Coordinates of C-alpha atoms in Angstrom, one line a residue:
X1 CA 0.0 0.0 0.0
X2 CA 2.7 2.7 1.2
X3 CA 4.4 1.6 -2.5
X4 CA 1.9 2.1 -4.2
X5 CA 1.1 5.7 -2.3
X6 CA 4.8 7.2 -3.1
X7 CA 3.9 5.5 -6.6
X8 CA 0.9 8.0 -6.8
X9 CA 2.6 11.1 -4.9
X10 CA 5.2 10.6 -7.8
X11 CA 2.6 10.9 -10.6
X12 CA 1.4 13.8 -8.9
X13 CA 4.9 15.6 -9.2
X14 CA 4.9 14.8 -12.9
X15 CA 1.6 15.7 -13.5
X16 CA 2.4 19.7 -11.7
X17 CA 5.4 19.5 -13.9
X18 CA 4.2 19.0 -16.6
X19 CA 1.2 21.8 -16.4
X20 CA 2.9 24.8 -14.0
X21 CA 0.3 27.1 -15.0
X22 CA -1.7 25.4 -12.9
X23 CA -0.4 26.5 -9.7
X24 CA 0.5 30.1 -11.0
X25 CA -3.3 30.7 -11.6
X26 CA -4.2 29.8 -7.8
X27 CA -5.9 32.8 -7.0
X28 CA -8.1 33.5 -3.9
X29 CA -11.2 34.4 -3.9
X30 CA -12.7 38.2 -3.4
X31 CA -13.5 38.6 0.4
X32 CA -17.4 39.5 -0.4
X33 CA -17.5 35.6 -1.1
X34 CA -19.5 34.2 1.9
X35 CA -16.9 31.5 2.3
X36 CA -13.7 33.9 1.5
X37 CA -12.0 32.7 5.0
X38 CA -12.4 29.1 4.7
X39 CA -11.4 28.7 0.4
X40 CA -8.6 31.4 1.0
X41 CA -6.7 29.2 3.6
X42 CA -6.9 26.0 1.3
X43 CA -5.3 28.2 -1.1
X44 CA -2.7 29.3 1.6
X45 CA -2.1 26.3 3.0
X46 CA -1.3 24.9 -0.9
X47 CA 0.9 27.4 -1.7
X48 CA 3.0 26.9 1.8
X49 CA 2.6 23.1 2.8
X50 CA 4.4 21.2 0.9
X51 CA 3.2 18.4 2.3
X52 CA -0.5 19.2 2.0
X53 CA 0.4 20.3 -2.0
X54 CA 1.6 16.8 -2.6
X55 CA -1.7 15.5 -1.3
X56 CA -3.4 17.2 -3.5
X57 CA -1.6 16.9 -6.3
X58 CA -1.9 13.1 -5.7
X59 CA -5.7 13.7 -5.3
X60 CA -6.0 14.9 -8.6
X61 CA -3.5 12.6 -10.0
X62 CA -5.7 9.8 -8.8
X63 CA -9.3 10.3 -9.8
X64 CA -11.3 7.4 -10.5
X65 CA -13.8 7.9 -13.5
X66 CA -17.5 6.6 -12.4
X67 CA -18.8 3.0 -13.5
X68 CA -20.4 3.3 -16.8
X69 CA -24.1 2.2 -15.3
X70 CA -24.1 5.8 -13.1
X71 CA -25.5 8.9 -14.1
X72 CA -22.4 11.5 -14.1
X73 CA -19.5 11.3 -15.0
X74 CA -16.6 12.5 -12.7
X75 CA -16.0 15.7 -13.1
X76 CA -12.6 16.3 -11.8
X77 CA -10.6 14.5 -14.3
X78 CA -8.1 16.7 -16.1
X79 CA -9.3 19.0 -13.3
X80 CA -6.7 20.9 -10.9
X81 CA -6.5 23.6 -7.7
X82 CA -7.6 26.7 -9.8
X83 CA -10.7 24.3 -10.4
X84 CA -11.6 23.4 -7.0
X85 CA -10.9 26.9 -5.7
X86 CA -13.7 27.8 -8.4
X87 CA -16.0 25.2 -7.5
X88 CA -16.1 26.2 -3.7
X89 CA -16.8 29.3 -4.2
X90 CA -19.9 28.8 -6.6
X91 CA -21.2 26.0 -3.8
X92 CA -20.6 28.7 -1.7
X93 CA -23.9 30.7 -2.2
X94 CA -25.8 27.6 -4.5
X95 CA -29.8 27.8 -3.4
X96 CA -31.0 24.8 -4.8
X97 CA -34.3 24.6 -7.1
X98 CA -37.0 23.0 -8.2
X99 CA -36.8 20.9 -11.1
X100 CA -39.7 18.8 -12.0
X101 CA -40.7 16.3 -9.5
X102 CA -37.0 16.7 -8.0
X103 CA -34.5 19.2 -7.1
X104 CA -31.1 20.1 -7.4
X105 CA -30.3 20.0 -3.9
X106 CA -27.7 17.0 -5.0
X107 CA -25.4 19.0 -7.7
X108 CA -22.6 19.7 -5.6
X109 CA -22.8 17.4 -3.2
X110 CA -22.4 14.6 -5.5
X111 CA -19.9 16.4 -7.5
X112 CA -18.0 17.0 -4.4
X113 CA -18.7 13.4 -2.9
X114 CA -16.6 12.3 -6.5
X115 CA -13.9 14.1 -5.7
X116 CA -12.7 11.1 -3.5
X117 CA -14.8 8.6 -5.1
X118 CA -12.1 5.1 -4.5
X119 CA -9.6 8.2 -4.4
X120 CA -7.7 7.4 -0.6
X121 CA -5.8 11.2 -0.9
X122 CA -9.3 13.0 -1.7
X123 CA -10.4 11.1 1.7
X124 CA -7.3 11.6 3.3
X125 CA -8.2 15.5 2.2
X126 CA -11.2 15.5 3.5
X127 CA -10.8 13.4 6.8
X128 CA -7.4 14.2 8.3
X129 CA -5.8 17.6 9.2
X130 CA -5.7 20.2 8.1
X131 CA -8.0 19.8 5.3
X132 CA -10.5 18.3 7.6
X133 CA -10.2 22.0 9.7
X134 CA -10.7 23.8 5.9
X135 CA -13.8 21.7 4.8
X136 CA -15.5 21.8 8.1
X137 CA -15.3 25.9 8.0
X138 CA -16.3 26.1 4.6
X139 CA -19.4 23.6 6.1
X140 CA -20.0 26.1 8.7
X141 CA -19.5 29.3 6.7
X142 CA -22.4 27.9 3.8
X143 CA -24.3 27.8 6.9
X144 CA -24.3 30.9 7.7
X145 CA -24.9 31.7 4.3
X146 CA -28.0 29.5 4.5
X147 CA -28.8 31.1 7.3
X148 CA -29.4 34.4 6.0
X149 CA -31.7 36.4 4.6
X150 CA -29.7 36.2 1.0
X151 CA -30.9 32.6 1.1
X152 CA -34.4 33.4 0.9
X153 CA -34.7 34.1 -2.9
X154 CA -35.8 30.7 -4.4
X155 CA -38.5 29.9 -0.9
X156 CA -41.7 30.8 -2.8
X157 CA -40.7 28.4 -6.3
X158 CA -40.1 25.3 -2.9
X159 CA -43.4 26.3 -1.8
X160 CA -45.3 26.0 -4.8
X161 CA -44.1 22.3 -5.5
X162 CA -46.7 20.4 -4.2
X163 CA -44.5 17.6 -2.4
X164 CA -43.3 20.4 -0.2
X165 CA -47.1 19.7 1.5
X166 CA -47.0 23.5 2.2
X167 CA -50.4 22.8 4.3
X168 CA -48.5 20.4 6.5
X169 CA -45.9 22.9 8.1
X170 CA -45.6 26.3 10.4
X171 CA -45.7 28.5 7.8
X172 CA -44.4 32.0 9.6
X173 CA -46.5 34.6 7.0
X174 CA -48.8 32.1 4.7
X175 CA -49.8 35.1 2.7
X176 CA -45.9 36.1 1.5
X177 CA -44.6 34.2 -1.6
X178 CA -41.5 33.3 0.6
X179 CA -44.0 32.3 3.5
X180 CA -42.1 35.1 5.5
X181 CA -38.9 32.3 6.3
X182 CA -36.0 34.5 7.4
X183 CA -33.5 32.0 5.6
X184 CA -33.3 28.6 3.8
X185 CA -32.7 27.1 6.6
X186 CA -35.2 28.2 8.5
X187 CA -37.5 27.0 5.9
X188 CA -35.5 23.6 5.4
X189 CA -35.7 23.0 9.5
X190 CA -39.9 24.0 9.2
X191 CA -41.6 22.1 12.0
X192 CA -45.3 20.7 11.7
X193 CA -47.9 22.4 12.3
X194 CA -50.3 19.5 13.3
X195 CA -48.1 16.3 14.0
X196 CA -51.0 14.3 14.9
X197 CA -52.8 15.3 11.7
X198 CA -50.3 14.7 8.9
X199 CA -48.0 12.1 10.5
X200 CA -50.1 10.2 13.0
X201 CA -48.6 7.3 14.6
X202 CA -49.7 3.9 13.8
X203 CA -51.7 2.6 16.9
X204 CA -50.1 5.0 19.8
X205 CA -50.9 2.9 22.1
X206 CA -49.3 -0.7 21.4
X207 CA -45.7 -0.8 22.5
X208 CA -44.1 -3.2 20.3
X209 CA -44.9 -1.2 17.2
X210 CA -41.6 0.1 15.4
X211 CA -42.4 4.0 13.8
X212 CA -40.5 5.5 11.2
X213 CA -38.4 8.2 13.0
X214 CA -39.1 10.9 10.3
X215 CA -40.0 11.3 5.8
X216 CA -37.4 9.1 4.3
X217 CA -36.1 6.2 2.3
X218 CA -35.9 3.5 4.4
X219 CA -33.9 0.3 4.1
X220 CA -32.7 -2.8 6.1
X221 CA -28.9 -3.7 6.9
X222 CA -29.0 -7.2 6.9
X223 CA -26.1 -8.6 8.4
X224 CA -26.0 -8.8 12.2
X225 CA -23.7 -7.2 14.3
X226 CA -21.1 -9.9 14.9
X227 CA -18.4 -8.9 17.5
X228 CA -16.6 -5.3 17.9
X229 CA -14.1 -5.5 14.9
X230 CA -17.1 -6.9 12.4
X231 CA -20.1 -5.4 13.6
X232 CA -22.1 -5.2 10.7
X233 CA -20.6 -6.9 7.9
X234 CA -21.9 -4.7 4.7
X235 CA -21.0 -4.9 1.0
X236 CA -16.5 -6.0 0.7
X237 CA -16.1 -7.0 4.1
X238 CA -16.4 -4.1 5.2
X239 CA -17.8 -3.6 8.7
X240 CA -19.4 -1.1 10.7
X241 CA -18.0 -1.1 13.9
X242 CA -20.8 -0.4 16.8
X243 CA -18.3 0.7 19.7
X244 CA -17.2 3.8 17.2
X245 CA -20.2 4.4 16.1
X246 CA -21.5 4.7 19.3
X247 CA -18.1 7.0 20.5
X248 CA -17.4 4.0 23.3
X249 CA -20.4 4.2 25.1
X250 CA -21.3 1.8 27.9
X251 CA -24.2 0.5 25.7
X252 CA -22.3 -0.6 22.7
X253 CA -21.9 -4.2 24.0
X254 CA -25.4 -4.7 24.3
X255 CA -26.5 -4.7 20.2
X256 CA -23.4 -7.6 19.4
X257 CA -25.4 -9.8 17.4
X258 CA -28.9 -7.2 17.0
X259 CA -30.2 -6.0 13.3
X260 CA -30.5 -2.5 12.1
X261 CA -32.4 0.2 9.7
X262 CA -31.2 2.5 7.9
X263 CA -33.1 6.0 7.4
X264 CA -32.3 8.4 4.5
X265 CA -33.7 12.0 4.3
X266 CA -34.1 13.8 1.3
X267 CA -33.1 17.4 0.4
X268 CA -37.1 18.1 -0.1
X269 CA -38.8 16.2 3.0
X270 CA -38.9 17.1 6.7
X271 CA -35.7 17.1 8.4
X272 CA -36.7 16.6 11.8
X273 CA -36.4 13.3 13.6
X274 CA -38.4 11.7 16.2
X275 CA -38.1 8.6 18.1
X276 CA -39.5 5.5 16.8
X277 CA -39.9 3.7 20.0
X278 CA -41.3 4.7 23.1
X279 CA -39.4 4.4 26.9
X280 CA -36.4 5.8 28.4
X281 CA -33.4 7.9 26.9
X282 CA -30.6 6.5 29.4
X283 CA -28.0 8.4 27.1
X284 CA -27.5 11.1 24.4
X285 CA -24.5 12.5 22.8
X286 CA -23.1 14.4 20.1
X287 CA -19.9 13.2 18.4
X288 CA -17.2 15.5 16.3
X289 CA -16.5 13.8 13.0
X290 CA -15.6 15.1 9.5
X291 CA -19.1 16.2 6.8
X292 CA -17.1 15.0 4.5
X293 CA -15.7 11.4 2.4
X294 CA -18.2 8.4 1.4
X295 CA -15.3 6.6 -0.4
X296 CA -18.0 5.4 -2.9
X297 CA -20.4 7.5 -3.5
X298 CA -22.3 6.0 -6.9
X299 CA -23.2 3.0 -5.0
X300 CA -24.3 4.6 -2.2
X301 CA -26.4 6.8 -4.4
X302 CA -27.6 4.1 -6.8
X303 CA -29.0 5.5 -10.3
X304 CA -32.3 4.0 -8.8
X305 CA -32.4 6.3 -6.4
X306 CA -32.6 3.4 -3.8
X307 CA -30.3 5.2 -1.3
X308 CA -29.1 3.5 1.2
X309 CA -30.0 -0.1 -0.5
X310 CA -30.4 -3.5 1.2
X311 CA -26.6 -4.7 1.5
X312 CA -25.0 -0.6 1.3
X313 CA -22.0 0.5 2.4
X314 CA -22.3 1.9 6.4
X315 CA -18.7 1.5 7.4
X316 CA -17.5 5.3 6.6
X317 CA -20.4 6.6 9.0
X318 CA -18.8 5.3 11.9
X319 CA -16.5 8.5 11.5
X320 CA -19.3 11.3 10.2
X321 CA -20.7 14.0 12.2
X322 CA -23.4 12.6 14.2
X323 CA -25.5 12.1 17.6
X324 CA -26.3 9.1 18.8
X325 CA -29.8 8.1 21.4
X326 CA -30.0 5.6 23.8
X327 CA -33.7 4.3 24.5
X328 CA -34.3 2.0 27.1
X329 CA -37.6 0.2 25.9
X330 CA -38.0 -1.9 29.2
X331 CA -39.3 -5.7 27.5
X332 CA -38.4 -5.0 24.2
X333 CA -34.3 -4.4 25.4
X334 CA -32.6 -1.2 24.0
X335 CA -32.3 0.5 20.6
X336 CA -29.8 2.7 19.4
X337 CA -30.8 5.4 17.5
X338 CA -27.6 7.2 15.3
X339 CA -28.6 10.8 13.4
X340 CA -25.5 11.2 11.5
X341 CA -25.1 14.6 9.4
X342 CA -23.8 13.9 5.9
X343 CA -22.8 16.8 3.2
X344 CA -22.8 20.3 4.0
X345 CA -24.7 19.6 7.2
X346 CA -23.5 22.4 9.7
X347 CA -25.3 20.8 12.7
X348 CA -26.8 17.7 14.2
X349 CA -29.2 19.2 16.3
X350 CA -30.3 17.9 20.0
X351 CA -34.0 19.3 21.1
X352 CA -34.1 19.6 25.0
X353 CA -33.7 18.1 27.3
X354 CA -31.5 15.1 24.9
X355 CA -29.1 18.3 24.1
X356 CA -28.1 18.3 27.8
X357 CA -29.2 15.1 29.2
X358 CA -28.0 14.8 32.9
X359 CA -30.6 11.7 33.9
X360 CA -32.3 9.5 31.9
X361 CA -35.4 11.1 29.9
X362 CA -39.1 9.4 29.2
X363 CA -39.9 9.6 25.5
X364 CA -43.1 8.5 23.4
X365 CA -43.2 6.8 20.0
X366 CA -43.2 9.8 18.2
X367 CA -41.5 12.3 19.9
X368 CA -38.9 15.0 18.4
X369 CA -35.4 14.4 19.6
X370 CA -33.8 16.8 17.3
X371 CA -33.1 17.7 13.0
X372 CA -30.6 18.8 11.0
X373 CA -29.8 21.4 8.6
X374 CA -29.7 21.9 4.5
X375 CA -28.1 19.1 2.9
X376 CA -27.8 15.1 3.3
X377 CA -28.8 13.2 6.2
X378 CA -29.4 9.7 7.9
X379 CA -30.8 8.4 10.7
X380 CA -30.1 4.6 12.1
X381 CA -31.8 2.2 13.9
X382 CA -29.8 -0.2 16.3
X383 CA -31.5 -3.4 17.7
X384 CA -30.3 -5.9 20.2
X385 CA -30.2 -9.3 19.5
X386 CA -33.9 -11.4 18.7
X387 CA -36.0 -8.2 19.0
X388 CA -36.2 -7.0 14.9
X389 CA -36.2 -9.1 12.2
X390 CA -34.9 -6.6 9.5
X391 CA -35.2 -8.3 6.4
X392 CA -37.7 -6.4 5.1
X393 CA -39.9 -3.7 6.4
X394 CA -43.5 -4.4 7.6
X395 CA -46.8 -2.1 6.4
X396 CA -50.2 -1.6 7.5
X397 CA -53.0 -0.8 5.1
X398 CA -52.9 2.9 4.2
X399 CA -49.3 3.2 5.2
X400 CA -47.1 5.1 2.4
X401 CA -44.9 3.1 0.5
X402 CA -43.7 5.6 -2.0
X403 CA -44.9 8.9 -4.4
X404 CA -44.8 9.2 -8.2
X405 CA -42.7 10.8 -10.1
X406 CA -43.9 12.9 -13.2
X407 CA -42.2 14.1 -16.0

């Protein structure tokens, strides 16, 4: 492996060599640029690192062109410093927009995402100091792009899409076009106006029912979580290892063996999630991570659509932003529940009392523990042992098991 990484940090010198107009049109970007800060320091720290440079140029060296069955094509072959430095800053301040029955709320995210797709430097980039430090800035900075009232100007063409359910949500002025949101975010983070109305829980009263925790696209992980170096054995023998995902808690031990869901929210649904189980939250706890570096992106974003697929790839999410629940279900043992913030999330956000949980909390099948900001998100369900069968998931009559699409 470390051969065939000096192998790859010496294509990288050839490749700069051999196109030194490269690095001599670096330029950084005009300080009325949102994200100025954050994109001006990866251009400082190439110019001055050495070391960091070499990574990069390695990065670029080493990009993998998508399989032929996937939609795009990677767009950072050929592609250099100058580029990246470009692309930043127009992701920067991208609102996106309606466009049919989707959205572009995935453009740079997956452009971004195949910037290390099977490329170990662009993950190295993205995961390890001190680009880790740059990209998580540039996460924050968008956010407070998003969070201002600059973001606002594409709210009213979201609103008029009817899978927005506009009737379904706090709308803060329903006679404005923009429904009188303050930012993007603010209209991405909307709460329900009538939970009991448009999400009502299936039979509130039986305990053993299993709830969605929020709108998404759900999926089993099939494999059972085995021992602490093989948790979840997922697609390659890769593995998902509980104790990390769960930052070493106390708990960990107890879902060796158990089953699990995964949850995926979309750019365009509700982005608030809420517990699918009723009991006790015994623990609750947000864990740093990078926003940043799927290692393979077009499977995990299948042209299907079927994200997060029956046999997917969890491993990297062991090392993603996210918060993690404990609930204590008394009979029915514990469940883990893991909201993990993928690209350009900002925040995993904890409602009281889980944000500062200093003694173990009651919670109701259905109750809000928290949501998360514009972008890409997942939330997973953790079983223990011979409690959930998750080979597939069980529907009652009436129950949603998908929309249309239209051209």
């Amino acid at each position: 492996m470390k051969s065939a990484i000096r192998k790859l940090v010496a294509a990288a010198f050839v490749l700069a060599l051999a196109f030194p107009a490269a690095a001599a049109e670096l330029k950084k970007v005009p300080s009325d640029c949102p994200c100025a800060q954050s994109i001006n320091r990866l251009v400082d720290t190439y110019q001055k690192d050495a070391g960091f440079r070499e990574l990069m140029d390695a990065a670029f060296a080493n990009m993998q062109q998508t399989p032929a069955h996937y939609s795009a094509r990677n767009p950072w072959m050929g592609k250099s410093m100058p580029d990246l430095v470009k692309f930043l800053k127009d992701w920067c301040t991208f609102l996106p927009e309606i466009d049919g029955t989707h959205d572009t709320g995935l453009k740079y995210i997956q452009d971004f995402a195949l910037f290390y797709y099977k490329n170990p430097f662009g993950v190295t980039f993205v995961q390890l100091s001190p680009g880790r430090e740059i990209m998580q800035d540039f996460v924050r900075q968008r956010g407070d792009y998003m969070d201002s009232p600059e973001s606002t100007k594409i709210i009213a063409e979201w609103l008029k899409d009817p899978r927005i359910e506009r009737g379904d949500y706090v709308i803060p002025d329903p006679k404005a076009k923009d429904g009188g949101f303050k930012s993007y975010n603010e209209f991405f983070s909307r709460s329900l106006a009538d939970q009991a109305q448009s999400r009502p829980q299936t039979m509130p009263d039986r305990d053993y029912i299993i709830a969605a925790p929020t709108d998404c696209v759900m999926n089993s992980i099939p494999q059972k979580i085995r021992d602490e170096s093989t948790q979840i054995t997922t697609k390659g023998n890769e593995a998902l290892n509980i104790v990390d995902l769960l930052g070493g808690s106390k708990y960990a031990k107890k879902f060796l063996g158990g089953t699990a869901l995964s949850c995926v929210l979309m750019p365009n649904t509700y982005h608030h999630y809420h517990s699918p189980v009723a009991g006790t939250v015994v623990e609750a706890k947000i864990l740093e991570g990078p926003f940043f570096g799927h290692p393979d992106f077009p499977n995990w974003v299948p042209p299907d659509g079927n994200v997060g697929y029956y046999g997917a790839t969890f491993s990297p999410f062991e090392n993603f932003q996210r918060g993690y629940f404990i609930v204590d279900t008394g009979k029915y043992g514990h469940v883990a529940m893991v909201a993990v913030g993928l690209n350009t999330i900002s925040s995993v956000v904890f409602k009281p009392p889980f944000n500062k949980l200093t003694k173990p909390a009651k919670v109701k099948r259905g109750d809000e523990l928290g949501y998360f900001l514009y972008g890409g998100s997942l939330f997973m369900m953790i079983f223990e042992p011979d409690r959930y069968s998750s080979d597939a998931i069980q529907v009652r009559l009436g129950n949603q098991i998908g929309t249309f699409d239209t051209k």
